[in-house]
PDB file of C-alpha atoms in Angstrom:
ATOM      1  CA  UNK A   1      11.443 -16.834  25.574  1.00  0.00           C
ATOM      2  CA  UNK A   2       8.349 -15.593  27.201  1.00  0.00           C
ATOM      3  CA  UNK A   3       7.037 -17.136  30.349  1.00  0.00           C
ATOM      4  CA  UNK A   4       3.328 -16.904  30.329  1.00  0.00           C
ATOM      5  CA  UNK A   5       1.933 -15.031  33.222  1.00  0.00           C
ATOM      6  CA  UNK A   6      -1.783 -14.852  32.219  1.00  0.00           C
ATOM      7  CA  UNK A   7      -2.712 -17.760  34.505  1.00  0.00           C
ATOM      8  CA  UNK A   8      -0.510 -16.759  37.420  1.00  0.00           C
ATOM      9  CA  UNK A   9      -2.602 -15.391  40.292  1.00  0.00           C
ATOM     10  CA  UNK A  10      -0.040 -12.595  40.753  1.00  0.00           C
ATOM     11  CA  UNK A  11       3.128 -11.394  38.831  1.00  0.00           C
ATOM     12  CA  UNK A  12       3.848  -9.109  41.665  1.00  0.00           C
ATOM     13  CA  UNK A  13       6.512  -9.471  44.561  1.00  0.00           C
ATOM     14  CA  UNK A  14       8.381 -12.723  44.507  1.00  0.00           C
ATOM     15  CA  UNK A  15       6.478 -14.636  41.777  1.00  0.00           C
ATOM     16  CA  UNK A  16       6.928 -11.739  39.347  1.00  0.00           C
ATOM     17  CA  UNK A  17      10.783 -11.799  40.064  1.00  0.00           C
ATOM     18  CA  UNK A  18      10.806 -15.445  39.321  1.00  0.00           C
ATOM     19  CA  UNK A  19       8.956 -14.854  36.109  1.00  0.00           C
ATOM     20  CA  UNK A  20      11.300 -12.170  35.130  1.00  0.00           C
ATOM     21  CA  UNK A  21      14.374 -14.400  35.675  1.00  0.00           C
ATOM     22  CA  UNK A  22      13.130 -17.198  33.590  1.00  0.00           C
ATOM     23  CA  UNK A  23      11.931 -14.799  31.064  1.00  0.00           C
ATOM     24  CA  UNK A  24      15.440 -13.275  30.830  1.00  0.00           C
ATOM     25  CA  UNK A  25      17.666 -16.425  31.163  1.00  0.00           C
ATOM     26  CA  UNK A  26      15.311 -19.407  30.088  1.00  0.00           C
ATOM     27  CA  UNK A  27      15.874 -22.844  31.603  1.00  0.00           C
ATOM     28  CA  UNK A  28      19.263 -21.895  33.240  1.00  0.00           C
ATOM     29  CA  UNK A  29      17.306 -19.327  35.176  1.00  0.00           C
ATOM     30  CA  UNK A  30      15.591 -22.313  36.968  1.00  0.00           C
ATOM     31  CA  UNK A  31      19.051 -23.535  37.978  1.00  0.00           C
ATOM     32  CA  UNK A  32      19.985 -20.099  39.143  1.00  0.00           C
ATOM     33  CA  UNK A  33      16.817 -19.581  41.353  1.00  0.00           C
ATOM     34  CA  UNK A  34      17.241 -23.089  42.757  1.00  0.00           C
ATOM     35  CA  UNK A  35      20.957 -22.350  43.628  1.00  0.00           C
ATOM     36  CA  UNK A  36      19.862 -19.057  45.366  1.00  0.00           C
ATOM     37  CA  UNK A  37      17.040 -21.112  47.183  1.00  0.00           C
ATOM     38  CA  UNK A  38      19.766 -23.350  48.750  1.00  0.00           C
ATOM     39  CA  UNK A  39      21.557 -20.120  49.965  1.00  0.00           C
ATOM     40  CA  UNK A  40      18.767 -17.789  50.753  1.00  0.00           C
ATOM     41  CA  UNK A  41      15.470 -19.380  52.075  1.00  0.00           C
ATOM     42  CA  UNK A  42      13.308 -16.388  51.092  1.00  0.00           C
ATOM     43  CA  UNK A  43      13.551 -17.916  47.450  1.00  0.00           C
ATOM     44  CA  UNK A  44      11.411 -20.989  47.988  1.00  0.00           C
ATOM     45  CA  UNK A  45      11.555 -23.909  45.341  1.00  0.00           C
ATOM     46  CA  UNK A  46       7.903 -24.422  46.088  1.00  0.00           C
ATOM     47  CA  UNK A  47       7.149 -21.285  44.057  1.00  0.00           C
ATOM     48  CA  UNK A  48      10.091 -21.533  41.496  1.00  0.00           C
ATOM     49  CA  UNK A  49       9.632 -25.236  40.432  1.00  0.00           C
ATOM     50  CA  UNK A  50       5.785 -25.278  40.058  1.00  0.00           C
ATOM     51  CA  UNK A  51       6.008 -22.088  38.071  1.00  0.00           C
ATOM     52  CA  UNK A  52       8.827 -23.507  35.818  1.00  0.00           C
ATOM     53  CA  UNK A  53       6.527 -26.577  35.243  1.00  0.00           C
ATOM     54  CA  UNK A  54       3.598 -24.292  34.328  1.00  0.00           C
ATOM     55  CA  UNK A  55       5.972 -22.600  31.746  1.00  0.00           C
ATOM     56  CA  UNK A  56       6.826 -25.845  30.385  1.00  0.00           C
ATOM     57  CA  UNK A  57       3.186 -26.881  29.930  1.00  0.00           C
ATOM     58  CA  UNK A  58       2.746 -23.679  27.845  1.00  0.00           C
ATOM     59  CA  UNK A  59       5.836 -24.514  25.682  1.00  0.00           C
ATOM     60  CA  UNK A  60       7.967 -21.571  26.940  1.00  0.00           C
ATOM     61  CA  UNK A  61      10.391 -23.946  28.610  1.00  0.00           C
ATOM     62  CA  UNK A  62      11.708 -27.441  27.865  1.00  0.00           C
ATOM     63  CA  UNK A  63      10.385 -29.746  30.707  1.00  0.00           C
ATOM     64  CA  UNK A  64      13.548 -32.002  30.478  1.00  0.00           C
ATOM     65  CA  UNK A  65      15.783 -28.907  30.532  1.00  0.00           C
ATOM     66  CA  UNK A  66      14.009 -27.328  33.488  1.00  0.00           C
ATOM     67  CA  UNK A  67      14.547 -30.624  35.603  1.00  0.00           C
ATOM     68  CA  UNK A  68      18.038 -30.863  34.520  1.00  0.00           C
ATOM     69  CA  UNK A  69      18.965 -27.166  35.429  1.00  0.00           C
ATOM     70  CA  UNK A  70      16.987 -27.392  38.673  1.00  0.00           C
ATOM     71  CA  UNK A  71      18.926 -30.488  39.807  1.00  0.00           C
ATOM     72  CA  UNK A  72      22.351 -28.736  38.796  1.00  0.00           C
ATOM     73  CA  UNK A  73      21.354 -25.703  40.669  1.00  0.00           C
ATOM     74  CA  UNK A  74      20.433 -27.973  43.796  1.00  0.00           C
ATOM     75  CA  UNK A  75      23.891 -29.718  43.734  1.00  0.00           C
ATOM     76  CA  UNK A  76      25.844 -26.502  43.313  1.00  0.00           C
ATOM     77  CA  UNK A  77      23.873 -24.740  46.178  1.00  0.00           C
ATOM     78  CA  UNK A  78      24.445 -27.901  48.319  1.00  0.00           C
ATOM     79  CA  UNK A  79      28.145 -27.896  47.573  1.00  0.00           C
ATOM     80  CA  UNK A  80      28.344 -24.256  48.601  1.00  0.00           C
ATOM     81  CA  UNK A  81      26.874 -24.938  51.977  1.00  0.00           C
ATOM     82  CA  UNK A  82      28.908 -27.978  52.334  1.00  0.00           C
ATOM     83  CA  UNK A  83      32.217 -25.924  51.831  1.00  0.00           C
ATOM     84  CA  UNK A  84      30.853 -23.205  54.271  1.00  0.00           C
ATOM     85  CA  UNK A  85      30.222 -25.873  56.985  1.00  0.00           C
ATOM     86  CA  UNK A  86      33.674 -27.484  56.470  1.00  0.00           C
ATOM     87  CA  UNK A  87      35.515 -24.160  56.447  1.00  0.00           C
ATOM     88  CA  UNK A  88      33.834 -22.408  59.453  1.00  0.00           C
ATOM     89  CA  UNK A  89      33.063 -25.264  61.806  1.00  0.00           C
ATOM     90  CA  UNK A  90      30.052 -25.721  64.029  1.00  0.00           C
ATOM     91  CA  UNK A  91      30.296 -22.884  66.594  1.00  0.00           C
ATOM     92  CA  UNK A  92      31.074 -20.205  64.042  1.00  0.00           C
ATOM     93  CA  UNK A  93      28.421 -21.619  61.769  1.00  0.00           C
ATOM     94  CA  UNK A  94      25.823 -21.475  64.326  1.00  0.00           C
ATOM     95  CA  UNK A  95      27.007 -17.890  65.406  1.00  0.00           C
ATOM     96  CA  UNK A  96      26.507 -16.717  61.804  1.00  0.00           C
ATOM     97  CA  UNK A  97      23.130 -18.245  61.419  1.00  0.00           C
ATOM     98  CA  UNK A  98      21.993 -16.481  64.557  1.00  0.00           C
ATOM     99  CA  UNK A  99      22.724 -13.133  62.907  1.00  0.00           C
ATOM    100  CA  UNK A 100      21.025 -13.804  59.614  1.00  0.00           C
ATOM    101  CA  UNK A 101      17.614 -12.498  59.000  1.00  0.00           C
ATOM    102  CA  UNK A 102      14.799 -15.057  58.128  1.00  0.00           C
ATOM    103  CA  UNK A 103      16.931 -17.925  59.141  1.00  0.00           C
ATOM    104  CA  UNK A 104      16.082 -19.970  62.159  1.00  0.00           C
ATOM    105  CA  UNK A 105      18.768 -21.740  64.099  1.00  0.00           C
ATOM    106  CA  UNK A 106      16.353 -24.461  65.094  1.00  0.00           C
ATOM    107  CA  UNK A 107      16.075 -25.708  61.623  1.00  0.00           C
ATOM    108  CA  UNK A 108      19.929 -25.851  61.358  1.00  0.00           C
ATOM    109  CA  UNK A 109      19.760 -28.005  64.574  1.00  0.00           C
ATOM    110  CA  UNK A 110      17.074 -30.240  63.304  1.00  0.00           C
ATOM    111  CA  UNK A 111      18.963 -30.833  60.112  1.00  0.00           C
ATOM    112  CA  UNK A 112      22.151 -31.676  62.087  1.00  0.00           C
ATOM    113  CA  UNK A 113      20.160 -34.120  64.444  1.00  0.00           C
ATOM    114  CA  UNK A 114      18.605 -35.558  61.202  1.00  0.00           C
ATOM    115  CA  UNK A 115      22.025 -36.149  59.800  1.00  0.00           C
ATOM    116  CA  UNK A 116      23.532 -37.627  63.051  1.00  0.00           C
ATOM    117  CA  UNK A 117      20.512 -40.037  63.371  1.00  0.00           C
ATOM    118  CA  UNK A 118      20.415 -41.398  59.665  1.00  0.00           C
ATOM    119  CA  UNK A 119      24.138 -40.753  58.667  1.00  0.00           C
ATOM    120  CA  UNK A 120      24.624 -40.638  54.795  1.00  0.00           C
ATOM    121  CA  UNK A 121      20.986 -41.560  54.115  1.00  0.00           C
ATOM    122  CA  UNK A 122      20.017 -38.121  55.657  1.00  0.00           C
ATOM    123  CA  UNK A 123      21.438 -36.371  52.601  1.00  0.00           C
ATOM    124  CA  UNK A 124      19.334 -38.274  50.215  1.00  0.00           C
ATOM    125  CA  UNK A 125      16.050 -38.197  52.322  1.00  0.00           C
ATOM    126  CA  UNK A 126      16.775 -34.659  53.636  1.00  0.00           C
ATOM    127  CA  UNK A 127      16.530 -33.274  50.047  1.00  0.00           C
ATOM    128  CA  UNK A 128      12.764 -34.355  50.140  1.00  0.00           C
ATOM    129  CA  UNK A 129      12.078 -32.332  53.506  1.00  0.00           C
ATOM    130  CA  UNK A 130      11.564 -28.615  53.425  1.00  0.00           C
ATOM    131  CA  UNK A 131      13.808 -26.515  55.430  1.00  0.00           C
ATOM    132  CA  UNK A 132      15.974 -29.471  56.089  1.00  0.00           C
ATOM    133  CA  UNK A 133      16.477 -29.941  52.200  1.00  0.00           C
ATOM    134  CA  UNK A 134      19.110 -27.055  52.107  1.00  0.00           C
ATOM    135  CA  UNK A 135      20.669 -27.009  55.520  1.00  0.00           C
ATOM    136  CA  UNK A 136      21.425 -30.801  55.634  1.00  0.00           C
ATOM    137  CA  UNK A 137      24.511 -29.855  53.461  1.00  0.00           C
ATOM    138  CA  UNK A 138      26.131 -28.001  56.410  1.00  0.00           C
ATOM    139  CA  UNK A 139      26.420 -31.012  58.972  1.00  0.00           C
ATOM    140  CA  UNK A 140      27.706 -33.171  55.892  1.00  0.00           C
ATOM    141  CA  UNK A 141      30.432 -30.445  55.491  1.00  0.00           C
ATOM    142  CA  UNK A 142      31.215 -30.287  59.176  1.00  0.00           C
ATOM    143  CA  UNK A 143      31.711 -34.074  59.074  1.00  0.00           C
ATOM    144  CA  UNK A 144      33.474 -34.160  56.018  1.00  0.00           C
ATOM    145  CA  UNK A 145      31.226 -36.537  54.071  1.00  0.00           C
ATOM    146  CA  UNK A 146      33.138 -38.054  51.092  1.00  0.00           C
ATOM    147  CA  UNK A 147      32.684 -35.609  48.091  1.00  0.00           C
ATOM    148  CA  UNK A 148      31.562 -38.494  45.686  1.00  0.00           C
ATOM    149  CA  UNK A 149      28.933 -39.860  48.325  1.00  0.00           C
ATOM    150  CA  UNK A 150      27.725 -36.552  48.933  1.00  0.00           C
ATOM    151  CA  UNK A 151      27.273 -35.390  45.410  1.00  0.00           C
ATOM    152  CA  UNK A 152      25.536 -38.538  44.378  1.00  0.00           C
ATOM    153  CA  UNK A 153      23.004 -38.647  47.287  1.00  0.00           C
ATOM    154  CA  UNK A 154      22.395 -34.785  46.797  1.00  0.00           C
ATOM    155  CA  UNK A 155      21.892 -35.243  43.038  1.00  0.00           C
ATOM    156  CA  UNK A 156      19.608 -38.185  43.450  1.00  0.00           C
ATOM    157  CA  UNK A 157      17.387 -36.656  46.191  1.00  0.00           C
ATOM    158  CA  UNK A 158      17.282 -33.321  44.408  1.00  0.00           C
ATOM    159  CA  UNK A 159      16.404 -34.771  41.017  1.00  0.00           C
ATOM    160  CA  UNK A 160      13.323 -36.739  42.594  1.00  0.00           C
ATOM    161  CA  UNK A 161      12.021 -33.589  44.471  1.00  0.00           C
ATOM    162  CA  UNK A 162      12.598 -31.175  41.560  1.00  0.00           C
ATOM    163  CA  UNK A 163      10.932 -33.569  39.302  1.00  0.00           C
ATOM    164  CA  UNK A 164       7.877 -33.921  41.487  1.00  0.00           C
ATOM    165  CA  UNK A 165       7.251 -30.283  41.772  1.00  0.00           C
ATOM    166  CA  UNK A 166       8.207 -29.357  38.249  1.00  0.00           C
ATOM    167  CA  UNK A 167       5.969 -32.074  36.899  1.00  0.00           C
ATOM    168  CA  UNK A 168       3.202 -31.136  39.420  1.00  0.00           C
ATOM    169  CA  UNK A 169       3.080 -27.550  38.013  1.00  0.00           C
ATOM    170  CA  UNK A 170       3.155 -29.017  34.391  1.00  0.00           C
ATOM    171  CA  UNK A 171       0.122 -31.192  35.102  1.00  0.00           C
ATOM    172  CA  UNK A 172      -1.795 -28.683  36.972  1.00  0.00           C
ATOM    173  CA  UNK A 173      -1.120 -25.911  34.292  1.00  0.00           C
ATOM    174  CA  UNK A 174      -2.960 -22.790  35.199  1.00  0.00           C
ATOM    175  CA  UNK A 175      -3.736 -24.010  38.907  1.00  0.00           C
ATOM    176  CA  UNK A 176       0.078 -24.623  39.583  1.00  0.00           C
ATOM    177  CA  UNK A 177      -0.425 -22.432  42.603  1.00  0.00           C
ATOM    178  CA  UNK A 178      -2.180 -25.318  44.239  1.00  0.00           C
ATOM    179  CA  UNK A 179       1.295 -27.263  44.647  1.00  0.00           C
ATOM    180  CA  UNK A 180       2.088 -24.928  47.570  1.00  0.00           C
ATOM    181  CA  UNK A 181      -1.037 -25.569  49.344  1.00  0.00           C
ATOM    182  CA  UNK A 182      -0.668 -29.420  49.040  1.00  0.00           C
ATOM    183  CA  UNK A 183       2.851 -29.420  49.502  1.00  0.00           C
ATOM    184  CA  UNK A 184       2.953 -31.395  52.640  1.00  0.00           C
ATOM    185  CA  UNK A 185       0.794 -34.202  51.180  1.00  0.00           C
ATOM    186  CA  UNK A 186       3.049 -34.286  48.177  1.00  0.00           C
ATOM    187  CA  UNK A 187       6.212 -34.571  50.294  1.00  0.00           C
ATOM    188  CA  UNK A 188       4.809 -37.489  52.122  1.00  0.00           C
ATOM    189  CA  UNK A 189       3.629 -39.059  48.868  1.00  0.00           C
ATOM    190  CA  UNK A 190       7.195 -38.708  47.339  1.00  0.00           C
ATOM    191  CA  UNK A 191       8.969 -40.082  50.429  1.00  0.00           C
ATOM    192  CA  UNK A 192       6.431 -43.049  50.464  1.00  0.00           C
ATOM    193  CA  UNK A 193       7.251 -43.765  46.944  1.00  0.00           C
ATOM    194  CA  UNK A 194      11.028 -43.565  47.479  1.00  0.00           C
ATOM    195  CA  UNK A 195      10.835 -45.890  50.550  1.00  0.00           C
ATOM    196  CA  UNK A 196       8.592 -48.413  48.637  1.00  0.00           C
ATOM    197  CA  UNK A 197      10.981 -48.250  45.734  1.00  0.00           C
ATOM    198  CA  UNK A 198      14.135 -48.787  47.874  1.00  0.00           C
ATOM    199  CA  UNK A 199      12.355 -51.506  49.770  1.00  0.00           C
ATOM    200  CA  UNK A 200      11.566 -53.476  46.351  1.00  0.00           C
ATOM    201  CA  UNK A 201      15.105 -52.840  45.274  1.00  0.00           C
ATOM    202  CA  UNK A 202      16.404 -54.196  48.557  1.00  0.00           C
ATOM    203  CA  UNK A 203      13.997 -57.200  48.213  1.00  0.00           C
ATOM    204  CA  UNK A 204      15.122 -58.107  44.665  1.00  0.00           C
ATOM    205  CA  UNK A 205      18.644 -57.822  45.573  1.00  0.00           C
ATOM    206  CA  UNK A 206      18.214 -60.174  48.630  1.00  0.00           C
ATOM    207  CA  UNK A 207      16.194 -62.618  46.576  1.00  0.00           C
ATOM    208  CA  UNK A 208      18.648 -62.635  43.689  1.00  0.00           C
ATOM    209  CA  UNK A 209      21.529 -63.110  46.002  1.00  0.00           C
ATOM    210  CA  UNK A 210      19.902 -66.251  47.802  1.00  0.00           C
ATOM    211  CA  UNK A 211      18.999 -67.756  44.373  1.00  0.00           C
ATOM    212  CA  UNK A 212      22.650 -67.299  43.362  1.00  0.00           C
ATOM    213  CA  UNK A 213      23.974 -68.905  46.573  1.00  0.00           C
ATOM    214  CA  UNK A 214      21.432 -71.894  46.151  1.00  0.00           C
ATOM    215  CA  UNK A 215      22.955 -72.417  42.499  1.00  0.00           C
ATOM    216  CA  UNK A 216      26.543 -72.325  43.777  1.00  0.00           C
ATOM    217  CA  UNK A 217      25.950 -74.687  46.526  1.00  0.00           C
ATOM    218  CA  UNK A 218      23.986 -77.107  44.476  1.00  0.00           C
ATOM    219  CA  UNK A 219      27.238 -78.864  42.992  1.00  0.00           C
ATOM    220  CA  UNK A 220      28.820 -79.133  46.294  1.00  0.00           C
ATOM    221  CA  UNK A 221      25.767 -80.678  47.897  1.00  0.00           C
ATOM    222  CA  UNK A 222      25.583 -83.353  45.247  1.00  0.00           C
ATOM    223  CA  UNK A 223      29.233 -84.136  45.370  1.00  0.00           C
ATOM    224  CA  UNK A 224      29.085 -84.497  49.283  1.00  0.00           C
ATOM    225  CA  UNK A 225      26.128 -86.860  48.902  1.00  0.00           C
ATOM    226  CA  UNK A 226      28.000 -89.014  46.298  1.00  0.00           C
ATOM    227  CA  UNK A 227      30.974 -89.261  48.612  1.00  0.00           C
ATOM    228  CA  UNK A 228      28.987 -89.983  51.790  1.00  0.00           C
ATOM    229  CA  UNK A 229      28.775 -93.687  51.008  1.00  0.00           C
ATOM    230  CA  UNK A 230      32.831 -93.981  50.689  1.00  0.00           C
ATOM    231  CA  UNK A 231      33.375 -91.775  53.569  1.00  0.00           C
ATOM    232  CA  UNK A 232      31.279 -93.789  55.858  1.00  0.00           C
ATOM    233  CA  UNK A 233      32.703 -97.199  54.594  1.00  0.00           C
ATOM    234  CA  UNK A 234      36.156 -95.969  55.022  1.00  0.00           C
ATOM    235  CA  UNK A 235      35.361 -94.824  58.576  1.00  0.00           C
ATOM    236  CA  UNK A 236      35.437 -98.422  59.763  1.00  0.00           C
ATOM    237  CA  UNK A 237      38.565 -99.227  57.666  1.00  0.00           C
ATOM    238  CA  UNK A 238      38.821-100.978  54.314  1.00  0.00           C
ATOM    239  CA  UNK A 239      36.937-104.257  53.555  1.00  0.00           C
ATOM    240  CA  UNK A 240      39.467-106.966  54.171  1.00  0.00           C
ATOM    241  CA  UNK A 241      38.150-109.146  51.460  1.00  0.00           C
ATOM    242  CA  UNK A 242      38.721-106.312  48.913  1.00  0.00           C
ATOM    243  CA  UNK A 243      42.444-106.085  49.669  1.00  0.00           C
ATOM    244  CA  UNK A 244      44.770-108.343  47.663  1.00  0.00           C
ATOM    245  CA  UNK A 245      47.270-108.385  50.570  1.00  0.00           C
ATOM    246  CA  UNK A 246      44.654-109.534  53.037  1.00  0.00           C
ATOM    247  CA  UNK A 247      43.859-112.318  50.691  1.00  0.00           C
ATOM    248  CA  UNK A 248      47.593-113.404  50.527  1.00  0.00           C
ATOM    249  CA  UNK A 249      47.772-113.396  54.161  1.00  0.00           C
ATOM    250  CA  UNK A 250      44.819-115.529  54.691  1.00  0.00           C
ATOM    251  CA  UNK A 251      46.223-118.030  52.289  1.00  0.00           C
ATOM    252  CA  UNK A 252      49.429-118.244  54.261  1.00  0.00           C
ATOM    253  CA  UNK A 253      47.613-118.740  57.598  1.00  0.00           C
ATOM    254  CA  UNK A 254      45.264-121.222  56.125  1.00  0.00           C
ATOM    255  CA  UNK A 255      47.098-123.273  53.470  1.00  0.00           C
ATOM    256  CA  UNK A 256      44.826-125.120  51.099  1.00  0.00           C
ATOM    257  CA  UNK A 257      44.879-128.829  51.770  1.00  0.00           C
ATOM    258  CA  UNK A 258      47.216-130.720  49.415  1.00  0.00           C
ATOM    259  CA  UNK A 259      45.517-132.967  46.918  1.00  0.00           C
ATOM    260  CA  UNK A 260      45.314-136.650  47.900  1.00  0.00           C
ATOM    261  CA  UNK A 261      47.454-139.338  45.862  1.00  0.00           C
ATOM    262  CA  UNK A 262      45.700-141.493  43.628  1.00  0.00           C
ATOM    263  CA  UNK A 263      45.457-144.952  44.602  1.00  0.00           C
ATOM    264  CA  UNK A 264      46.566-147.522  42.039  1.00  0.00           C
ATOM    265  CA  UNK A 265      43.699-149.709  40.902  1.00  0.00           C
ATOM    266  CA  UNK A 266      43.995-153.379  40.519  1.00  0.00           C
ATOM    267  CA  UNK A 267      44.295-154.543  36.939  1.00  0.00           C
ATOM    268  CA  UNK A 268      41.676-157.095  36.144  1.00  0.00           C
ATOM    269  CA  UNK A 269      43.110-160.305  34.654  1.00  0.00           C
TER     270      UNK A 269
END
């Protein structure tokens, strides 16, 4: 596999190294680079993913394979930081980050504040925010977020972000370098689409739940209406005229008059 480089502004430095990795490994190289991006900020996904999309547009990479491998690399890198945070604890983690070159402790504190404020949802939305995207896994490890939930949220958020950047590079082709210049606007657009999608999903769930409740309550309401008449009449006691025992009692208290004896009639002679 050969990654086309004729359209790239430059194949020197970081971009040239990214091209060499993808040229040597292919689609798994995208996953490896994204994995390293989670651990070493100098390897930005803003360069790797659009370049992978450009390579896919030239037929050198499979578009679907690039997205899958990039997402897998994101999940594995996130799990590495999750494990480091869980093993070291907050104080030692901050102490190590202070000594690491090209790492700003303020970014870690920002990710931690983002996680405390939004809880589990921060894992999903944090994957859509630069710098927070990688470091958000550390406070998740510090708080021992359940593994299945962490993996699912990380995979979903990473898949959206990776797909957006790879597809942008694929669509721009030779101008894939513009992705980095308009990354902030792309980030806002992706977050807005995600929020709208979640709002639409929540609205549909609520509407469906209310409709289901109305259907379930309909038979009960009709049954209550039919029994309302009998309930209201029984509240004042049974109708005396409708009770056989009451009829017998009335007869005993007020006996019917005895029939008169027929008077003999004179026989005409």
